[in-house]
mmCIF file with all atom_site columns, C-alpha atoms in Angstrom:
data_model
loop_
_atom_site.group_PDB
_atom_site.id
_atom_site.type_symbol
_atom_site.label_atom_id
_atom_site.label_alt_id
_atom_site.label_comp_id
_atom_site.label_asym_id
_atom_site.label_entity_id
_atom_site.label_seq_id
_atom_site.pdbx_PDB_ins_code
_atom_site.Cartn_x
_atom_site.Cartn_y
_atom_site.Cartn_z
_atom_site.occupancy
_atom_site.B_iso_or_equiv
_atom_site.pdbx_formal_charge
_atom_site.auth_seq_id
_atom_site.auth_comp_id
_atom_site.auth_asym_id
_atom_site.auth_atom_id
_atom_site.pdbx_PDB_model_num
ATOM 1   C CA . UNK A 1 1   ? -21.156 22.474  -17.274 1.00 54.00 ? 13  UNK A CA 1
ATOM 2   C CA . UNK A 1 2   ? -17.838 23.822  -18.510 1.00 56.00 ? 14  UNK A CA 1
ATOM 3   C CA . UNK A 1 3   ? -16.521 24.174  -14.950 1.00 57.00 ? 15  UNK A CA 1
ATOM 4   C CA . UNK A 1 4   ? -17.422 20.517  -14.229 1.00 52.00 ? 16  UNK A CA 1
ATOM 5   C CA . UNK A 1 5   ? -15.451 19.380  -17.286 1.00 51.00 ? 17  UNK A CA 1
ATOM 6   C CA . UNK A 1 6   ? -12.491 21.521  -16.267 1.00 52.00 ? 18  UNK A CA 1
ATOM 7   C CA . UNK A 1 7   ? -12.613 20.161  -12.742 1.00 49.00 ? 19  UNK A CA 1
ATOM 8   C CA . UNK A 1 8   ? -12.782 16.587  -14.060 1.00 45.00 ? 20  UNK A CA 1
ATOM 9   C CA . UNK A 1 9   ? -9.803  17.239  -16.368 1.00 48.00 ? 21  UNK A CA 1
ATOM 10  C CA . UNK A 1 10  ? -7.703  18.614  -13.484 1.00 46.00 ? 22  UNK A CA 1
ATOM 11  C CA . UNK A 1 11  ? -8.680  15.671  -11.262 1.00 46.00 ? 23  UNK A CA 1
ATOM 12  C CA . UNK A 1 12  ? -7.682  13.108  -13.904 1.00 45.00 ? 24  UNK A CA 1
ATOM 13  C CA . UNK A 1 13  ? -4.432  14.924  -14.613 1.00 45.00 ? 25  UNK A CA 1
ATOM 14  C CA . UNK A 1 14  ? -3.471  15.015  -10.927 1.00 45.00 ? 26  UNK A CA 1
ATOM 15  C CA . UNK A 1 15  ? -4.461  11.377  -10.442 1.00 41.00 ? 27  UNK A CA 1
ATOM 16  C CA . UNK A 1 16  ? -2.144  10.274  -13.247 1.00 43.00 ? 28  UNK A CA 1
ATOM 17  C CA . UNK A 1 17  ? 0.719   12.402  -11.959 1.00 45.00 ? 29  UNK A CA 1
ATOM 18  C CA . UNK A 1 18  ? 0.412   11.011  -8.434  1.00 44.00 ? 30  UNK A CA 1
ATOM 19  C CA . UNK A 1 19  ? 0.258   7.396   -9.651  1.00 44.00 ? 31  UNK A CA 1
ATOM 20  C CA . UNK A 1 20  ? 3.306   7.658   -11.922 1.00 56.00 ? 32  UNK A CA 1
ATOM 21  C CA . UNK A 1 21  ? 6.699   6.534   -10.688 1.00 69.00 ? 33  UNK A CA 1
ATOM 22  C CA . UNK A 1 22  ? 10.010  8.060   -11.594 1.00 82.00 ? 34  UNK A CA 1
ATOM 23  C CA . UNK A 1 23  ? 11.311  4.733   -12.961 1.00 94.00 ? 35  UNK A CA 1
ATOM 24  C CA . UNK A 1 24  ? 9.541   1.865   -14.686 1.00 95.00 ? 36  UNK A CA 1
ATOM 25  C CA . UNK A 1 25  ? 10.337  -1.472  -13.006 1.00 96.00 ? 37  UNK A CA 1
ATOM 26  C CA . UNK A 1 26  ? 10.155  -4.863  -14.725 1.00 97.00 ? 38  UNK A CA 1
ATOM 27  C CA . UNK A 1 27  ? 9.255   -7.327  -13.403 1.00 97.00 ? 39  UNK A CA 1
ATOM 28  C CA . UNK A 1 28  ? 7.425   -5.764  -10.457 1.00 96.00 ? 40  UNK A CA 1
ATOM 29  C CA . UNK A 1 29  ? 7.696   -8.988  -8.427  1.00 97.00 ? 41  UNK A CA 1
ATOM 30  C CA . UNK A 1 30  ? 10.552  -11.466 -7.937  1.00 97.00 ? 42  UNK A CA 1
ATOM 31  C CA . UNK A 1 31  ? 9.714   -14.928 -6.553  1.00 97.00 ? 43  UNK A CA 1
ATOM 32  C CA . UNK A 1 32  ? 12.810  -16.855 -5.482  1.00 96.00 ? 44  UNK A CA 1
ATOM 33  C CA . UNK A 1 33  ? 11.289  -20.111 -4.274  1.00 91.00 ? 45  UNK A CA 1
ATOM 34  C CA . UNK A 1 34  ? 12.942  -22.164 -1.526  1.00 92.00 ? 46  UNK A CA 1
ATOM 35  C CA . UNK A 1 35  ? 16.555  -21.376 -0.571  1.00 94.00 ? 47  UNK A CA 1
ATOM 36  C CA . UNK A 1 36  ? 18.513  -22.702 2.425   1.00 90.00 ? 48  UNK A CA 1
ATOM 37  C CA . UNK A 1 37  ? 20.664  -20.572 4.729   1.00 89.00 ? 49  UNK A CA 1
ATOM 38  C CA . UNK A 1 38  ? 23.906  -21.758 3.093   1.00 89.00 ? 50  UNK A CA 1
ATOM 39  C CA . UNK A 1 39  ? 22.868  -20.814 -0.457  1.00 91.00 ? 51  UNK A CA 1
ATOM 40  C CA . UNK A 1 40  ? 22.278  -17.637 -2.426  1.00 94.00 ? 52  UNK A CA 1
ATOM 41  C CA . UNK A 1 41  ? 19.825  -17.164 -5.271  1.00 96.00 ? 53  UNK A CA 1
ATOM 42  C CA . UNK A 1 42  ? 19.658  -14.108 -7.509  1.00 97.00 ? 54  UNK A CA 1
ATOM 43  C CA . UNK A 1 43  ? 17.324  -12.639 -10.098 1.00 97.00 ? 55  UNK A CA 1
ATOM 44  C CA . UNK A 1 44  ? 17.484  -9.532  -12.228 1.00 97.00 ? 56  UNK A CA 1
ATOM 45  C CA . UNK A 1 45  ? 15.088  -6.605  -12.264 1.00 97.00 ? 57  UNK A CA 1
ATOM 46  C CA . UNK A 1 46  ? 15.203  -3.880  -14.938 1.00 97.00 ? 58  UNK A CA 1
ATOM 47  C CA . UNK A 1 47  ? 14.858  -0.170  -14.213 1.00 97.00 ? 59  UNK A CA 1
ATOM 48  C CA . UNK A 1 48  ? 13.969  2.109   -17.133 1.00 97.00 ? 60  UNK A CA 1
ATOM 49  C CA . UNK A 1 49  ? 13.908  5.893   -17.161 1.00 96.00 ? 61  UNK A CA 1
ATOM 50  C CA . UNK A 1 50  ? 10.986  6.858   -19.425 1.00 94.00 ? 62  UNK A CA 1
ATOM 51  C CA . UNK A 1 51  ? 11.235  10.521  -18.474 1.00 94.00 ? 63  UNK A CA 1
ATOM 52  C CA . UNK A 1 52  ? 12.710  13.447  -20.402 1.00 93.00 ? 64  UNK A CA 1
ATOM 53  C CA . UNK A 1 53  ? 15.211  14.165  -17.624 1.00 94.00 ? 65  UNK A CA 1
ATOM 54  C CA . UNK A 1 54  ? 17.980  12.147  -15.909 1.00 95.00 ? 66  UNK A CA 1
ATOM 55  C CA . UNK A 1 55  ? 17.106  10.331  -12.667 1.00 96.00 ? 67  UNK A CA 1
ATOM 56  C CA . UNK A 1 56  ? 19.619  9.502   -9.945  1.00 96.00 ? 68  UNK A CA 1
ATOM 57  C CA . UNK A 1 57  ? 19.201  6.231   -8.034  1.00 96.00 ? 69  UNK A CA 1
ATOM 58  C CA . UNK A 1 58  ? 20.827  6.715   -4.659  1.00 94.00 ? 70  UNK A CA 1
ATOM 59  C CA . UNK A 1 59  ? 19.705  3.869   -2.395  1.00 95.00 ? 71  UNK A CA 1
ATOM 60  C CA . UNK A 1 60  ? 17.897  0.540   -2.050  1.00 96.00 ? 72  UNK A CA 1
ATOM 61  C CA . UNK A 1 61  ? 15.881  -0.156  1.085   1.00 95.00 ? 73  UNK A CA 1
ATOM 62  C CA . UNK A 1 62  ? 14.813  -3.622  2.246   1.00 95.00 ? 74  UNK A CA 1
ATOM 63  C CA . UNK A 1 63  ? 12.544  -4.887  5.001   1.00 89.00 ? 75  UNK A CA 1
ATOM 64  C CA . UNK A 1 64  ? 14.540  -6.428  7.849   1.00 88.00 ? 76  UNK A CA 1
ATOM 65  C CA . UNK A 1 65  ? 13.403  -9.680  9.441   1.00 85.00 ? 77  UNK A CA 1
ATOM 66  C CA . UNK A 1 66  ? 14.877  -10.502 12.864  1.00 85.00 ? 78  UNK A CA 1
ATOM 67  C CA . UNK A 1 67  ? 17.369  -7.665  12.456  1.00 86.00 ? 79  UNK A CA 1
ATOM 68  C CA . UNK A 1 68  ? 18.727  -8.556  9.014   1.00 88.00 ? 80  UNK A CA 1
ATOM 69  C CA . UNK A 1 69  ? 17.537  -8.223  5.442   1.00 93.00 ? 81  UNK A CA 1
ATOM 70  C CA . UNK A 1 70  ? 17.235  -11.467 3.457   1.00 95.00 ? 82  UNK A CA 1
ATOM 71  C CA . UNK A 1 71  ? 17.543  -9.567  0.150   1.00 96.00 ? 83  UNK A CA 1
ATOM 72  C CA . UNK A 1 72  ? 20.327  -7.296  -1.088  1.00 96.00 ? 84  UNK A CA 1
ATOM 73  C CA . UNK A 1 73  ? 21.898  -5.618  -4.131  1.00 96.00 ? 85  UNK A CA 1
ATOM 74  C CA . UNK A 1 74  ? 25.491  -4.575  -4.898  1.00 92.00 ? 86  UNK A CA 1
ATOM 75  C CA . UNK A 1 75  ? 24.556  -1.499  -6.939  1.00 84.00 ? 87  UNK A CA 1
ATOM 76  C CA . UNK A 1 76  ? 26.053  1.838   -6.072  1.00 83.00 ? 88  UNK A CA 1
ATOM 77  C CA . UNK A 1 77  ? 24.619  5.275   -6.816  1.00 92.00 ? 89  UNK A CA 1
ATOM 78  C CA . UNK A 1 78  ? 24.184  6.017   -10.499 1.00 94.00 ? 90  UNK A CA 1
ATOM 79  C CA . UNK A 1 79  ? 22.248  8.280   -12.854 1.00 96.00 ? 91  UNK A CA 1
ATOM 80  C CA . UNK A 1 80  ? 19.948  6.991   -15.595 1.00 95.00 ? 92  UNK A CA 1
ATOM 81  C CA . UNK A 1 81  ? 19.724  9.199   -18.671 1.00 96.00 ? 93  UNK A CA 1
ATOM 82  C CA . UNK A 1 82  ? 16.342  9.657   -20.383 1.00 96.00 ? 94  UNK A CA 1
ATOM 83  C CA . UNK A 1 83  ? 15.417  6.401   -22.141 1.00 95.00 ? 95  UNK A CA 1
ATOM 84  C CA . UNK A 1 84  ? 18.212  4.427   -20.439 1.00 97.00 ? 96  UNK A CA 1
ATOM 85  C CA . UNK A 1 85  ? 17.740  1.110   -18.649 1.00 97.00 ? 97  UNK A CA 1
ATOM 86  C CA . UNK A 1 86  ? 19.852  -0.848  -16.179 1.00 96.00 ? 98  UNK A CA 1
ATOM 87  C CA . UNK A 1 87  ? 19.641  -4.406  -14.880 1.00 96.00 ? 99  UNK A CA 1
ATOM 88  C CA . UNK A 1 88  ? 19.956  -4.821  -11.116 1.00 96.00 ? 100 UNK A CA 1
ATOM 89  C CA . UNK A 1 89  ? 20.710  -8.226  -9.619  1.00 97.00 ? 101 UNK A CA 1
ATOM 90  C CA . UNK A 1 90  ? 18.793  -8.899  -6.402  1.00 97.00 ? 102 UNK A CA 1
ATOM 91  C CA . UNK A 1 91  ? 20.177  -11.601 -4.089  1.00 97.00 ? 103 UNK A CA 1
ATOM 92  C CA . UNK A 1 92  ? 18.155  -13.753 -1.723  1.00 97.00 ? 104 UNK A CA 1
ATOM 93  C CA . UNK A 1 93  ? 20.212  -15.016 1.208   1.00 95.00 ? 105 UNK A CA 1
ATOM 94  C CA . UNK A 1 94  ? 17.825  -16.114 3.993   1.00 93.00 ? 106 UNK A CA 1
ATOM 95  C CA . UNK A 1 95  ? 18.944  -16.748 7.579   1.00 89.00 ? 107 UNK A CA 1
ATOM 96  C CA . UNK A 1 96  ? 15.698  -18.275 8.853   1.00 86.00 ? 108 UNK A CA 1
ATOM 97  C CA . UNK A 1 97  ? 13.270  -20.984 7.762   1.00 86.00 ? 109 UNK A CA 1
ATOM 98  C CA . UNK A 1 98  ? 10.375  -18.613 7.182   1.00 89.00 ? 110 UNK A CA 1
ATOM 99  C CA . UNK A 1 99  ? 8.457   -17.230 4.235   1.00 91.00 ? 111 UNK A CA 1
ATOM 100 C CA . UNK A 1 100 ? 9.851   -13.838 3.252   1.00 93.00 ? 112 UNK A CA 1
ATOM 101 C CA . UNK A 1 101 ? 7.470   -11.320 1.660   1.00 94.00 ? 113 UNK A CA 1
ATOM 102 C CA . UNK A 1 102 ? 9.306   -7.998  1.497   1.00 94.00 ? 114 UNK A CA 1
ATOM 103 C CA . UNK A 1 103 ? 9.589   -4.841  -0.553  1.00 95.00 ? 115 UNK A CA 1
ATOM 104 C CA . UNK A 1 104 ? 12.631  -3.347  -2.217  1.00 96.00 ? 116 UNK A CA 1
ATOM 105 C CA . UNK A 1 105 ? 12.278  0.420   -2.308  1.00 96.00 ? 117 UNK A CA 1
ATOM 106 C CA . UNK A 1 106 ? 14.422  2.106   -4.959  1.00 96.00 ? 118 UNK A CA 1
ATOM 107 C CA . UNK A 1 107 ? 15.184  5.631   -3.754  1.00 96.00 ? 119 UNK A CA 1
ATOM 108 C CA . UNK A 1 108 ? 15.522  8.252   -6.495  1.00 95.00 ? 120 UNK A CA 1
ATOM 109 C CA . UNK A 1 109 ? 15.771  11.998  -6.803  1.00 94.00 ? 121 UNK A CA 1
ATOM 110 C CA . UNK A 1 110 ? 12.914  12.044  -9.328  1.00 89.00 ? 122 UNK A CA 1
ATOM 111 C CA . UNK A 1 111 ? 9.834   14.165  -8.593  1.00 89.00 ? 123 UNK A CA 1
ATOM 112 C CA . UNK A 1 112 ? 7.372   11.286  -9.076  1.00 87.00 ? 124 UNK A CA 1
ATOM 113 C CA . UNK A 1 113 ? 8.469   9.179   -6.113  1.00 88.00 ? 125 UNK A CA 1
ATOM 114 C CA . UNK A 1 114 ? 10.409  6.027   -5.431  1.00 94.00 ? 126 UNK A CA 1
ATOM 115 C CA . UNK A 1 115 ? 9.951   2.737   -7.257  1.00 95.00 ? 127 UNK A CA 1
ATOM 116 C CA . UNK A 1 116 ? 9.282   -0.584  -5.557  1.00 95.00 ? 128 UNK A CA 1
ATOM 117 C CA . UNK A 1 117 ? 9.619   -4.307  -6.250  1.00 97.00 ? 129 UNK A CA 1
ATOM 118 C CA . UNK A 1 118 ? 7.779   -7.058  -4.374  1.00 97.00 ? 130 UNK A CA 1
ATOM 119 C CA . UNK A 1 119 ? 10.233  -9.753  -3.208  1.00 97.00 ? 131 UNK A CA 1
ATOM 120 C CA . UNK A 1 120 ? 9.225   -13.249 -2.101  1.00 96.00 ? 132 UNK A CA 1
ATOM 121 C CA . UNK A 1 121 ? 11.133  -16.340 -1.101  1.00 95.00 ? 133 UNK A CA 1
ATOM 122 C CA . UNK A 1 122 ? 11.014  -19.265 1.300   1.00 93.00 ? 134 UNK A CA 1
ATOM 123 C CA . UNK A 1 123 ? 14.009  -19.697 3.557   1.00 91.00 ? 135 UNK A CA 1
ATOM 124 C CA . UNK A 1 124 ? 14.720  -23.084 5.100   1.00 87.00 ? 136 UNK A CA 1
ATOM 125 C CA . UNK A 1 125 ? 17.474  -24.703 7.114   1.00 87.00 ? 137 UNK A CA 1
ATOM 126 C CA . UNK A 1 126 ? 19.869  -27.050 5.336   1.00 85.00 ? 138 UNK A CA 1
ATOM 127 C CA . UNK A 1 127 ? 20.280  -29.517 8.232   1.00 81.00 ? 139 UNK A CA 1
ATOM 128 C CA . UNK A 1 128 ? 18.136  -32.624 7.833   1.00 75.00 ? 140 UNK A CA 1
ATOM 129 C CA . UNK A 1 129 ? 17.059  -32.679 11.478  1.00 68.00 ? 141 UNK A CA 1
ATOM 130 C CA . UNK A 1 130 ? 15.101  -29.429 10.934  1.00 68.00 ? 142 UNK A CA 1
ATOM 131 C CA . UNK A 1 131 ? 12.956  -31.072 8.222   1.00 67.00 ? 143 UNK A CA 1
ATOM 132 C CA . UNK A 1 132 ? 10.991  -33.262 10.604  1.00 62.00 ? 144 UNK A CA 1
ATOM 133 C CA . UNK A 1 133 ? 10.651  -30.516 13.166  1.00 53.00 ? 145 UNK A CA 1
ATOM 134 C CA . UNK A 1 134 ? 9.223   -28.120 10.600  1.00 57.00 ? 146 UNK A CA 1
ATOM 135 C CA . UNK A 1 135 ? 6.859   -30.732 9.142   1.00 47.00 ? 147 UNK A CA 1
ATOM 136 C CA . UNK A 1 136 ? 5.704   -31.868 12.612  1.00 41.00 ? 148 UNK A CA 1
ATOM 137 C CA . UNK A 1 137 ? 5.149   -28.318 13.758  1.00 43.00 ? 149 UNK A CA 1
ATOM 138 C CA . UNK A 1 138 ? 3.066   -27.482 10.679  1.00 48.00 ? 150 UNK A CA 1
ATOM 139 C CA . UNK A 1 139 ? 0.976   -30.666 10.795  1.00 46.00 ? 151 UNK A CA 1
ATOM 140 C CA . UNK A 1 140 ? 0.434   -30.380 14.552  1.00 46.00 ? 152 UNK A CA 1
ATOM 141 C CA . UNK A 1 141 ? -0.733  -26.811 14.239  1.00 48.00 ? 153 UNK A CA 1
ATOM 142 C CA . UNK A 1 142 ? -3.039  -27.586 11.308  1.00 50.00 ? 154 UNK A CA 1
ATOM 143 C CA . UNK A 1 143 ? -4.457  -30.861 12.638  1.00 51.00 ? 155 UNK A CA 1
ATOM 144 C CA . UNK A 1 144 ? -4.775  -30.130 16.337  1.00 52.00 ? 156 UNK A CA 1
ATOM 145 C CA . UNK A 1 145 ? -8.171  -29.363 17.727  1.00 55.00 ? 157 UNK A CA 1
ATOM 146 C CA . UNK A 1 146 ? -8.559  -26.412 20.014  1.00 54.00 ? 158 UNK A CA 1
ATOM 147 C CA . UNK A 1 147 ? -11.060 -25.093 22.480  1.00 56.00 ? 159 UNK A CA 1
ATOM 148 C CA . UNK A 1 148 ? -12.310 -21.549 22.462  1.00 55.00 ? 160 UNK A CA 1
ATOM 149 C CA . UNK A 1 149 ? -13.212 -20.170 25.860  1.00 62.00 ? 161 UNK A CA 1
ATOM 150 C CA . UNK A 1 150 ? -15.177 -16.974 26.059  1.00 56.00 ? 162 UNK A CA 1
ATOM 151 C CA . UNK A 1 151 ? -16.830 -15.037 28.797  1.00 66.00 ? 163 UNK A CA 1
ATOM 152 C CA . UNK A 1 152 ? -19.972 -12.949 28.658  1.00 62.00 ? 164 UNK A CA 1
ATOM 153 C CA . UNK A 1 153 ? -19.790 -9.682  30.570  1.00 65.00 ? 165 UNK A CA 1
ATOM 154 C CA . UNK A 1 154 ? -23.091 -8.084  31.557  1.00 55.00 ? 166 UNK A CA 1
#
């Protein structure tokens, strides 16, 4: 019985260590709404070092859509002391009229892994003639009937 309790304790300890991140991120999701290709929107995310040791932030990685990232930051490399926090401004500058659902990965030298922030925003074109095209395309796709053809192979 004692070995089962010890094994359970080790399992729970390792589970908590693996789940923990080097930095605490708040908020964990930024939702930018609708932004056209000529505009920029920005929101702030806070990174807090709740560890007993300094943590160096050395890079931010973003998902690229059609060869370019719609989100960016201007932060350079820096070190957060234990208990310190920093605000990072994230910019949304879309190039396409699509829904962006990306991740920002915050690369650190901490032993508990990188931090991440979920980023969402709707890009759209500023020219009025794209409005009808986008609406027509959506309504046509949603309202059109379709035929499914299948073949049975014996």
